[in-house]
Each structure stands twice: as C-alpha cells, then as structure tokens.
Amino acid sequence: MIVSTELEQKGNLFPSEIINYKKEVDTLHFFTKNGVVLQVTVVRDSVIRFRYSTTGKFENDFSYGVTIHASRGYSFLDVTENATHYILTTSKLICKVEKLSLQVSLFDALDLKLINEDEIGFHWEESYEFGGDIVKMSKACQKAESFYGLGDKPVEVNLKGKRFENWATDSYAFGKDTDPIYKAIPFYTAIQENKAYGIFFDNTFKSHFDFAQERRNVTSFWAQGGEMNYYFMYGPAMEDVVKNYTDLTGKPHTLPPLWALGFHQCKWSYYPESNVKEVTKTFRDLKIPCDAIYLDIDYMEGFRCFTWDKKHFPDPKRMVKELEDDGFKTVVIIDPGIKIDLEYDVFKEALDKDYFCKRADGPYMKGKVWPGECYFPDYTKPEVREWWSGLFKELIEDIGVKGVWNDMNEPAVMDVPNKSFPDDVRHDYDGNPCSHRKAHNIYGTQMARATYHGLKKYAYPKRPFVITRSAYSGAQRYTSTWMGDNVATWEHLAIANNQAQRMAMSGFSFAGSDIGGFAGQPQGELFARWIQLGVFHAFCRVHSSGDHGNQEPWVFGDEVTDIVRKFVELRYQLLPYLYTAFWRYVNDGTPILKSLVLYDQEDTATHYRSDEFVYGEQILICPILEPNAKGRRMYIPRGKWYNFWTNELLEGGKEYWVDANIDSMPIFIKEGAIIPKYPVQQYVGEKKFDEITLEVYYKEGKEASILYDDAHDGYDYKKGRFSLRTFQVTGKKEELIIQQHKRGEFNADYSKYKMVFHNLPFTITAIQIDNVAIKLEDLNISGSQTISIKKEFSELHLFGK
Ligand code: MIG
C-alpha cells in the first residue's frame, strides 16, 4: 500500500488488506479487514465493472446510464491467487487485485503487457454534510498516455494535463475553457503504448476528472456521493473502446428519419406565421435545400408548454400542413418549466397528480424561467414520464409537428446563483429516492427520454425526432443534441469542431453546433466557413439568438449564399453516405466522426490533432478556422487520399498545404472508396430518381465500401426491409473489378448506378457484367470515365489500355 500521509491528513480513508473473497458466476467480492468490499463483475471479455462499498452493503444496483440491452457474456473466466494477488483472467484481460491494498492492475491477456494500474486506487472521504462518501480513484498515468472523451468539453481533443467537472450547466456564451457546460458524460478513453482502454464512471453525482494535471503521473476521478462504480473497457483499438462504451450505454433505439439528416433552419424566434413562411419560401426560391424549420419559445401562449399563441399562429395545424406540403418538417421547442397557473391544464393536472419536484421539507421546487415562476416535473419518476409522453398527442398526432426540441433541461433556473435547482430538491430516481445532488445530471436525459416516448407513440408509424441540450451518458438512445449557446467567433468555430468530434468519441454521434453562432453576429466569411464544417456534422442546423439581426444563408450577400448552397447541396448528395454511417453507428456503435487519433492511433502524430477528422469511413475533412484563408496546412493520415476537388492523390502520414478559397474547404476521399450520391433535392423525398451516382476512386489494390438503404422512415427496416450492399474494389494496372453483395429485402426505387471513375490509369476498352461482355455504347459512356448500369450485378469488370 502506498500510504500517503498527506492524503490521510486531509481526511482520506483507504482500504486495508483483503481477508476474504467469494466468487459467484461472473462476480467476485473481495472483503477487506476495515470493511471495504470490492465487487468485480465481468460484463464481457473486454469489459469489467469495479464497484466499491465502504459499509459492507451496496446500494440498489440501478443505472440510467447502462442499458438493459447491453451485451453481456464472456467466453472464459478464471480466478487464481498467489502470495500477493488474486488474478482474474478473461480471454482479453488479466486483472490483478493486490491482497494488501485492494489495488487493481489490468493487463492484455495476449501479450501480458500492462494496460492500466491503480496508483493509490480507491479511497474516500466521509461526507459529514450529506452522509455517505466522497468516492475517489487514482490511477497511474504513463508518460506518453493521452486522454479523450468526456462529452461536450470545448477544449482540444486530447485532454491530457487538464482537469474537468461534470455538472450539467446552462452556459450562455461559454468559452473554450468554460467547464462544466451543458452535459455530463463521465467517460474517457486513454491510449498508451498503442493500447486504448476506456473508463466509464457511472455515477450521476457531480464528478471530477484529473488527467495528470495535479500530478504528472496520476489520473484521477472522484464524485461527491454515490459509489465508486466504474467500467473498464479494453480495445486495444480506440474505436472498439468507443463501441464497447456505446454498447453499454446504448445505441440510438431507431435510425433517424432521413429528413432529420437534412439541413435545418432555426432562430429565436420565427413568428408570426407569415415570418415562418417567408423564411421557408426564400429557401425554395433560392434553391437552398432545407428539411426543417424550428419554432422557438415564442410560438407558445405566454411560454406555456403545449399551447400556441393564437395571435401569431391562428391555425397551427393548417400551417404545419402547408409547410409539410412544401417539404418542411416543423420542430417545436418544449422546456421543462411549467407555469404556475391554475387555469392552465398541464399545470393543474401535474399539481393534482403530484408530478412536480419538491424541496426536502415538502414545498414545491419553484423557479423562474421563461414563463415566470414555474414548477418542474420530476422526470425521474416513471409515472411522470408516461404523463409527459402523453402530452405530445395533440402536437404530434393532430397538429403534425415532426420533432421536439428540449431546452433548459440542465435544469436551468434564472436569477439564482447556481443557475439550477438547490441541492435539497427531492427526486424519485425510478424508485431510489434521492436529492438533486444525485439527480441533477440525469434530469435532462429523463426529460428527453419521456419526450422521445411521446414522439415515438404519436408519430407512429414514422420515426421520432428529438433534440436535447443537456445529457448524461445514454441519452444518445433517445435523442440528438446540440452544443448550446455558442458565440459567432472564429474561436467558436474551432470549439464546434472539437465538440462534435468529442461527442462522437463519447458515444453520441448525433450532434452539431448552432451554425454561425448563437450569440453575436457572424461576418459572412465566418458563416460560410461554419456551414462548410456543419454540413459534415450529423446534426446540421443554423440557429441564432435573433437579437442581432438575421442568420439565414442569404443575409450575407450573394457570394455567401452561393457557397452555402454549394455545401448544403453536397450534404444532400452525400445523404446516402451519411445514412450508411448512421446505420453503422446504430448497428454497432461506430462513431460517425473519427478524430484522427481514433482513425489511426498507431500513428502518434495523430494524438494531439484536433482539426482534421474522418467523416464516416472514407471522407477526410479539415475545416478552415481562420479568416482570410486561401488554404491551410493540415495533416493527412496514413494511406492515400484524393483531393475531392482536384482528384490529386496524396500520400498521407505527413502535413500538406491545401488550397481552399472561401468557396472551398479541404475534403479528401480515401483511395479505393466508393462514395454514393443522390441527386440534389430541395428536401428529402422531393424527387423520385431512377439512378444514383457511385463515385469510384481508383486504387491499385483492394478497398471495401458499404451502402445501407431502407425506406428512410418507419420501422420496416427492423423487419428485414433494408438493403446492405458491400462493394469490393480491386484495382490493377489495366483492370478494375467491383464485386457487389447485397443483403436484406429492401429494394430502392432507383434501378441504375451512374458510376464515375476517378483517376483510372487506363482508358476503358471493354466491360463485362457478371461475365457477359457489354457493348460500351450501351452504357451511355460519357467521356471514358462514366458509365450507367443496372444496379443489380455481382461483378463489374473493366478492362483498359
Ligand atoms: O434562455 O429558447 O440554448 O437555443 O434559442 C435561453 C430560447 C433559452 C436557450 C437555448 C437556445 C434557445 C433559447 N434558450
């Protein structure tokens, strides 16, 4: 035991030696002389849970973060002991528990190398004020170790040398070093010696993480209450760590409807109806694709949720229908604060049924938000969530609203110093009554969850769409998210880039920033650069506070309007590619955005890079983050990449200068990729088309690509009505072979592929489809680089000279 007198003097307590242990199936308990119990559970071969009790008794084992759908089961588990340790072995991990100190160390079961070890390990401080413990964990940090994750932190991607807090906070105009902000996602991935592992500290109390900030060789995390309860997830690939975490905390329950991946326009606020229509009409007039228009708080009657301001929106059902006819889905905001007003049925019902949060001694939790003094539903109570879901019936089923935007759910309260509920507020916590100290960080997630279930029910058979501001681990199962109130500055463009990447590696890929900035007014150039980045985030929405004029694509003049159109059109062309990436995310937890470290962790040059990221599997993006740029230096990861604009092929593993005037940005395509494209549409489903484009980027050698498709809405895909096409490209000096495999029963409307070949090193002289020679003139060859063929084939063979 490393006895730290300094820590002892500060009131810390430590486990003493193990006196006993017991094993039941997948769980071991170690008992120390001073009454500490360590529970070790093998969740999967590569996932082990550690849980500590200082009283001999564990809390009720309940988690909002871990899903019941998480995979469990292991192929091998063995426990032995020697003079100093207990040794637990799975097919992936060896875990040693030291008899004298309860300290844990973890090794790779294959090469026996150390992955991670406790420094002091578990220790705690008794909390006189609240009872229970302040639970702490310290782990040794290796010299070249790097750290990633933690949700929405605005800083650069690598967290090493920094300390953070997790406490959901309304953070208007936050800055790069503001911490905490809206979300609490206590999960990180670390990489050392090319081995990546993750730690998910599943504790909803205020928690802290220190990545070798206080002490160079120590990483630690602690929480103000609850149990030391964490999951250790081994890669060794970072992508597998993230997948394991996403599996544990849940993938989205459904794919989003495809329209939700289109471009969205928002402002605080569009009203009255004529203003909404003017905006949507201008999108169509200017031919800038757009799928959704948002109504912020002013659509309501005195900010009462589930009401309409009939002066500005006399007939919402008609308006929503007319917008829909023009290809716009309507998304409305719903906040948690319910106005204290006995004439207001939502308030009255919740009051009668006792659904509002109360203070410790019984009074209601009263707080000021937009409607004035409000009470707040306790979304941590199942009955309240069910009631809340039911409130959406009229909005969704009758009026036809297609998506709901949950704001202020940290929860935010105005004019109070801590910006939220006081600590003593009581919550049900699904039958585990507790104070706000424990429920604060999951309040927003439970609201979004109840909202999601309402939409799911009343939008049926269509898919629900929800967006939330606050989130805890697991919120990704129900909702998309945005980063809250950012600012129209260049620094915030970089922050948006960091945050979207960080959210993706924190299991939450359906995320995006307020494009152009919420607070303040962007210059046209900044707006254009932000659009260029934003179209490569899974959630793509322009939003602004509206107190500084307008932020629609056309208010910055023709040049910017044209740039916006060009990039939004590109987003719409790439929808099948994004949808495929989303399917991977929903299917196996693969993050839609990949920071370069996640893409290629073996290359240590990527470990501190934040600017570039891989979008999906095969498109490399690097935003321009400075004014007046004609291009920039960027790192191209290993492998060969085609410049999307020029088709120039670059060898990665080093930095390059890449040209990018204001109407361009650095985009690269991985050699050998097949990138699917739809025709440009003004909104999803606008056109029926008989042909999609496959951009084929020649490679000498092999590369696989996939294309997922289904009906773009509804649930038939869960019953096998999807198609998953795998393309295997094999390029040779004077040949190119594309093999296609299809799985699933869905058959898209289009019957043909237009194949555009990039950088073929030969001129096509002959073509075979499934071993039958085809006349070149039957394929509508334009130039020698494009053909049009029936989509169902197994093997396409190009011969050339
Ligand atoms: O106190 O509803 O982050 O997106 O426009 C501000 C008004 C409340 C904060 C959200 C922002 C939204 C605004 N809301």
mmCIF file of N, CA, C and O in Angstrom, residues 52-94:
data_model
loop_
_atom_site.group_PDB
_atom_site.id
_atom_site.type_symbol
_atom_site.label_atom_id
_atom_site.label_comp_id
_atom_site.label_asym_id
_atom_site.label_seq_id
_atom_site.Cartn_x
_atom_site.Cartn_y
_atom_site.Cartn_z
ATOM 1 N N TYR A 52 -17.229 -0.367 -5.426
ATOM 2 C CA TYR A 52 -16.690 -0.413 -4.067
ATOM 3 C C TYR A 52 -17.737 0.020 -3.054
ATOM 4 O O TYR A 52 -18.482 0.972 -3.288
ATOM 5 N N SER A 53 -17.765 -0.680 -1.927
ATOM 6 C CA SER A 53 -18.632 -0.262 -0.831
ATOM 7 C C SER A 53 -17.755 -0.065 0.405
ATOM 8 O O SER A 53 -16.834 -0.849 0.655
ATOM 9 N N THR A 54 -18.029 0.978 1.166
ATOM 10 C CA THR A 54 -17.252 1.196 2.394
ATOM 11 C C THR A 54 -18.038 0.765 3.624
ATOM 12 O O THR A 54 -17.570 0.889 4.740
ATOM 13 N N THR A 55 -19.270 0.291 3.380
ATOM 14 C CA THR A 55 -20.133 -0.047 4.518
ATOM 15 C C THR A 55 -20.419 -1.535 4.590
ATOM 16 O O THR A 55 -21.083 -1.998 5.502
ATOM 17 N N GLY A 56 -19.970 -2.256 3.600
ATOM 18 C CA GLY A 56 -20.276 -3.677 3.551
ATOM 19 C C GLY A 56 -21.560 -3.966 2.798
ATOM 20 O O GLY A 56 -21.892 -5.105 2.520
ATOM 21 N N LYS A 57 -22.288 -2.911 2.454
ATOM 22 C CA LYS A 57 -23.561 -3.107 1.757
ATOM 23 C C LYS A 57 -23.584 -2.203 0.525
ATOM 24 O O LYS A 57 -23.290 -1.015 0.633
ATOM 25 N N PHE A 58 -23.946 -2.765 -0.622
ATOM 26 C CA PHE A 58 -24.023 -1.953 -1.833
ATOM 27 C C PHE A 58 -25.389 -1.302 -1.962
ATOM 28 O O PHE A 58 -26.375 -1.804 -1.417
ATOM 29 N N GLU A 59 -25.416 -0.206 -2.710
ATOM 30 C CA GLU A 59 -26.702 0.441 -2.988
ATOM 31 C C GLU A 59 -27.516 -0.437 -3.928
ATOM 32 O O GLU A 59 -26.972 -1.336 -4.577
ATOM 33 N N ASN A 60 -28.805 -0.122 -4.044
ATOM 34 C CA ASN A 60 -29.612 -0.792 -5.049
ATOM 35 C C ASN A 60 -28.938 -0.573 -6.400
ATOM 36 O O ASN A 60 -28.582 0.544 -6.751
ATOM 37 N N ASP A 61 -28.756 -1.652 -7.148
ATOM 38 C CA ASP A 61 -27.989 -1.542 -8.397
ATOM 39 C C ASP A 61 -28.870 -1.024 -9.531
ATOM 40 O O ASP A 61 -29.439 -1.788 -10.297
ATOM 41 N N PHE A 62 -28.950 0.286 -9.614
ATOM 42 C CA PHE A 62 -29.800 0.906 -10.633
ATOM 43 C C PHE A 62 -28.985 1.942 -11.398
ATOM 44 O O PHE A 62 -28.265 2.734 -10.805
ATOM 45 N N SER A 63 -29.107 1.923 -12.714
ATOM 46 C CA SER A 63 -28.374 2.897 -13.523
ATOM 47 C C SER A 63 -29.224 3.419 -14.668
ATOM 48 O O SER A 63 -29.871 2.640 -15.372
ATOM 49 N N TYR A 64 -29.223 4.743 -14.847
ATOM 50 C CA TYR A 64 -29.843 5.321 -16.037
ATOM 51 C C TYR A 64 -28.878 5.233 -17.223
ATOM 52 O O TYR A 64 -29.274 5.331 -18.367
ATOM 53 N N GLY A 65 -27.612 5.094 -16.920
ATOM 54 C CA GLY A 65 -26.596 5.157 -17.978
ATOM 55 C C GLY A 65 -26.442 3.857 -18.741
ATOM 56 O O GLY A 65 -26.259 3.847 -19.953
ATOM 57 N N VAL A 66 -26.500 2.752 -18.020
ATOM 58 C CA VAL A 66 -26.261 1.461 -18.663
ATOM 59 C C VAL A 66 -27.593 0.896 -19.149
ATOM 60 O O VAL A 66 -28.567 0.851 -18.412
ATOM 61 N N THR A 67 -27.624 0.458 -20.388
ATOM 62 C CA THR A 67 -28.878 -0.042 -20.953
ATOM 63 C C THR A 67 -29.067 -1.529 -20.670
ATOM 64 O O THR A 67 -28.088 -2.285 -20.606
ATOM 65 N N ILE A 68 -30.315 -1.921 -20.554
ATOM 66 C CA ILE A 68 -30.601 -3.353 -20.356
ATOM 67 C C ILE A 68 -30.250 -4.141 -21.611
ATOM 68 O O ILE A 68 -30.151 -5.363 -21.566
ATOM 69 N N HIS A 69 -30.082 -3.435 -22.732
ATOM 70 C CA HIS A 69 -29.755 -4.136 -23.983
ATOM 71 C C HIS A 69 -28.261 -4.373 -24.158
ATOM 72 O O HIS A 69 -27.846 -4.965 -25.147
ATOM 73 N N ALA A 70 -27.454 -3.901 -23.216
ATOM 74 C CA ALA A 70 -26.004 -4.057 -23.369
ATOM 75 C C ALA A 70 -25.646 -5.538 -23.490
ATOM 76 O O ALA A 70 -26.221 -6.381 -22.809
ATOM 77 N N SER A 71 -24.669 -5.819 -24.355
ATOM 78 C CA SER A 71 -24.269 -7.230 -24.498
ATOM 79 C C SER A 71 -23.530 -7.678 -23.250
ATOM 80 O O SER A 71 -22.719 -6.943 -22.687
ATOM 81 N N ARG A 72 -23.803 -8.855 -22.844
ATOM 82 C CA ARG A 72 -23.134 -9.449 -21.692
ATOM 83 C C ARG A 72 -22.703 -10.846 -22.059
ATOM 84 O O ARG A 72 -23.245 -11.462 -22.958
ATOM 85 N N GLY A 73 -21.734 -11.358 -21.349
ATOM 86 C CA GLY A 73 -21.305 -12.731 -21.605
ATOM 87 C C GLY A 73 -19.849 -12.776 -22.003
ATOM 88 O O GLY A 73 -19.338 -11.852 -22.611
ATOM 89 N N TYR A 74 -19.193 -13.822 -21.611
ATOM 90 C CA TYR A 74 -17.767 -13.950 -21.842
ATOM 91 C C TYR A 74 -17.480 -15.393 -22.170
ATOM 92 O O TYR A 74 -18.271 -16.295 -21.876
ATOM 93 N N SER A 75 -16.341 -15.610 -22.801
ATOM 94 C CA SER A 75 -16.045 -16.973 -23.233
ATOM 95 C C SER A 75 -15.178 -17.705 -22.211
ATOM 96 O O SER A 75 -15.107 -18.920 -22.213
ATOM 97 N N PHE A 76 -14.529 -16.941 -21.338
ATOM 98 C CA PHE A 76 -13.567 -17.578 -20.437
ATOM 99 C C PHE A 76 -13.401 -16.721 -19.193
ATOM 100 O O PHE A 76 -13.289 -15.501 -19.279
ATOM 101 N N LEU A 77 -13.397 -17.334 -18.030
ATOM 102 C CA LEU A 77 -13.153 -16.598 -16.787
ATOM 103 C C LEU A 77 -12.504 -17.539 -15.791
ATOM 104 O O LEU A 77 -13.016 -18.623 -15.504
ATOM 105 N N ASP A 78 -11.374 -17.108 -15.284
ATOM 106 C CA ASP A 78 -10.591 -17.969 -14.408
ATOM 107 C C ASP A 78 -10.090 -17.121 -13.241
ATOM 108 O O ASP A 78 -9.695 -15.975 -13.430
ATOM 109 N N VAL A 79 -10.130 -17.651 -12.037
ATOM 110 C CA VAL A 79 -9.619 -16.918 -10.881
ATOM 111 C C VAL A 79 -8.574 -17.770 -10.170
ATOM 112 O O VAL A 79 -8.823 -18.930 -9.858
ATOM 113 N N THR A 80 -7.412 -17.170 -9.952
ATOM 114 C CA THR A 80 -6.372 -17.869 -9.186
ATOM 115 C C THR A 80 -5.827 -16.897 -8.162
ATOM 116 O O THR A 80 -6.161 -15.711 -8.181
ATOM 117 N N GLU A 81 -4.954 -17.378 -7.284
ATOM 118 C CA GLU A 81 -4.314 -16.455 -6.365
ATOM 119 C C GLU A 81 -2.880 -16.880 -6.135
ATOM 120 O O GLU A 81 -2.528 -18.055 -6.280
ATOM 121 N N ASN A 82 -2.035 -15.911 -5.874
ATOM 122 C CA ASN A 82 -0.675 -16.231 -5.445
ATOM 123 C C ASN A 82 -0.454 -15.536 -4.111
ATOM 124 O O ASN A 82 -1.417 -15.066 -3.488
ATOM 125 N N ALA A 83 0.780 -15.454 -3.664
ATOM 126 C CA ALA A 83 1.042 -14.923 -2.324
ATOM 127 C C ALA A 83 0.548 -13.487 -2.164
ATOM 128 O O ALA A 83 0.058 -13.097 -1.109
ATOM 129 N N THR A 84 0.622 -12.706 -3.232
ATOM 130 C CA THR A 84 0.331 -11.276 -3.094
ATOM 131 C C THR A 84 -0.954 -10.826 -3.776
ATOM 132 O O THR A 84 -1.490 -9.771 -3.462
ATOM 133 N N HIS A 85 -1.443 -11.618 -4.743
ATOM 134 C CA HIS A 85 -2.560 -11.141 -5.568
ATOM 135 C C HIS A 85 -3.638 -12.193 -5.796
ATOM 136 O O HIS A 85 -3.357 -13.382 -5.760
ATOM 137 N N TYR A 86 -4.815 -11.702 -6.111
ATOM 138 C CA TYR A 86 -5.818 -12.509 -6.790
ATOM 139 C C TYR A 86 -5.696 -12.183 -8.264
ATOM 140 O O TYR A 86 -5.471 -11.009 -8.627
ATOM 141 N N ILE A 87 -5.873 -13.179 -9.104
ATOM 142 C CA ILE A 87 -5.697 -12.956 -10.541
ATOM 143 C C ILE A 87 -6.905 -13.497 -11.296
ATOM 144 O O ILE A 87 -7.239 -14.670 -11.199
ATOM 145 N N LEU A 88 -7.524 -12.580 -12.014
ATOM 146 C CA LEU A 88 -8.744 -12.885 -12.745
ATOM 147 C C LEU A 88 -8.393 -12.831 -14.227
ATOM 148 O O LEU A 88 -7.828 -11.835 -14.684
ATOM 149 N N THR A 89 -8.726 -13.852 -14.959
ATOM 150 C CA THR A 89 -8.340 -13.863 -16.371
ATOM 151 C C THR A 89 -9.560 -14.091 -17.259
ATOM 152 O O THR A 89 -10.331 -15.018 -17.013
ATOM 153 N N THR A 90 -9.722 -13.235 -18.272
ATOM 154 C CA THR A 90 -10.729 -13.473 -19.316
ATOM 155 C C THR A 90 -9.948 -13.682 -20.612
ATOM 156 O O THR A 90 -8.725 -13.650 -20.602
ATOM 157 N N SER A 91 -10.647 -13.863 -21.706
ATOM 158 C CA SER A 91 -9.908 -14.090 -22.953
ATOM 159 C C SER A 91 -9.174 -12.828 -23.411
ATOM 160 O O SER A 91 -8.249 -12.887 -24.188
ATOM 161 N N LYS A 92 -9.577 -11.652 -22.898
ATOM 162 C CA LYS A 92 -8.946 -10.409 -23.335
ATOM 163 C C LYS A 92 -8.093 -9.743 -22.257
ATOM 164 O O LYS A 92 -7.158 -9.010 -22.564
ATOM 165 N N LEU A 93 -8.461 -9.953 -20.995
ATOM 166 C CA LEU A 93 -7.851 -9.174 -19.912
ATOM 167 C C LEU A 93 -7.366 -10.042 -18.760
ATOM 168 O O LEU A 93 -7.966 -11.076 -18.459
ATOM 169 N N ILE A 94 -6.306 -9.571 -18.138
ATOM 170 C CA ILE A 94 -5.908 -10.148 -16.854
ATOM 171 C C ILE A 94 -6.027 -9.029 -15.829
ATOM 172 O O ILE A 94 -5.500 -7.928 -16.029
#
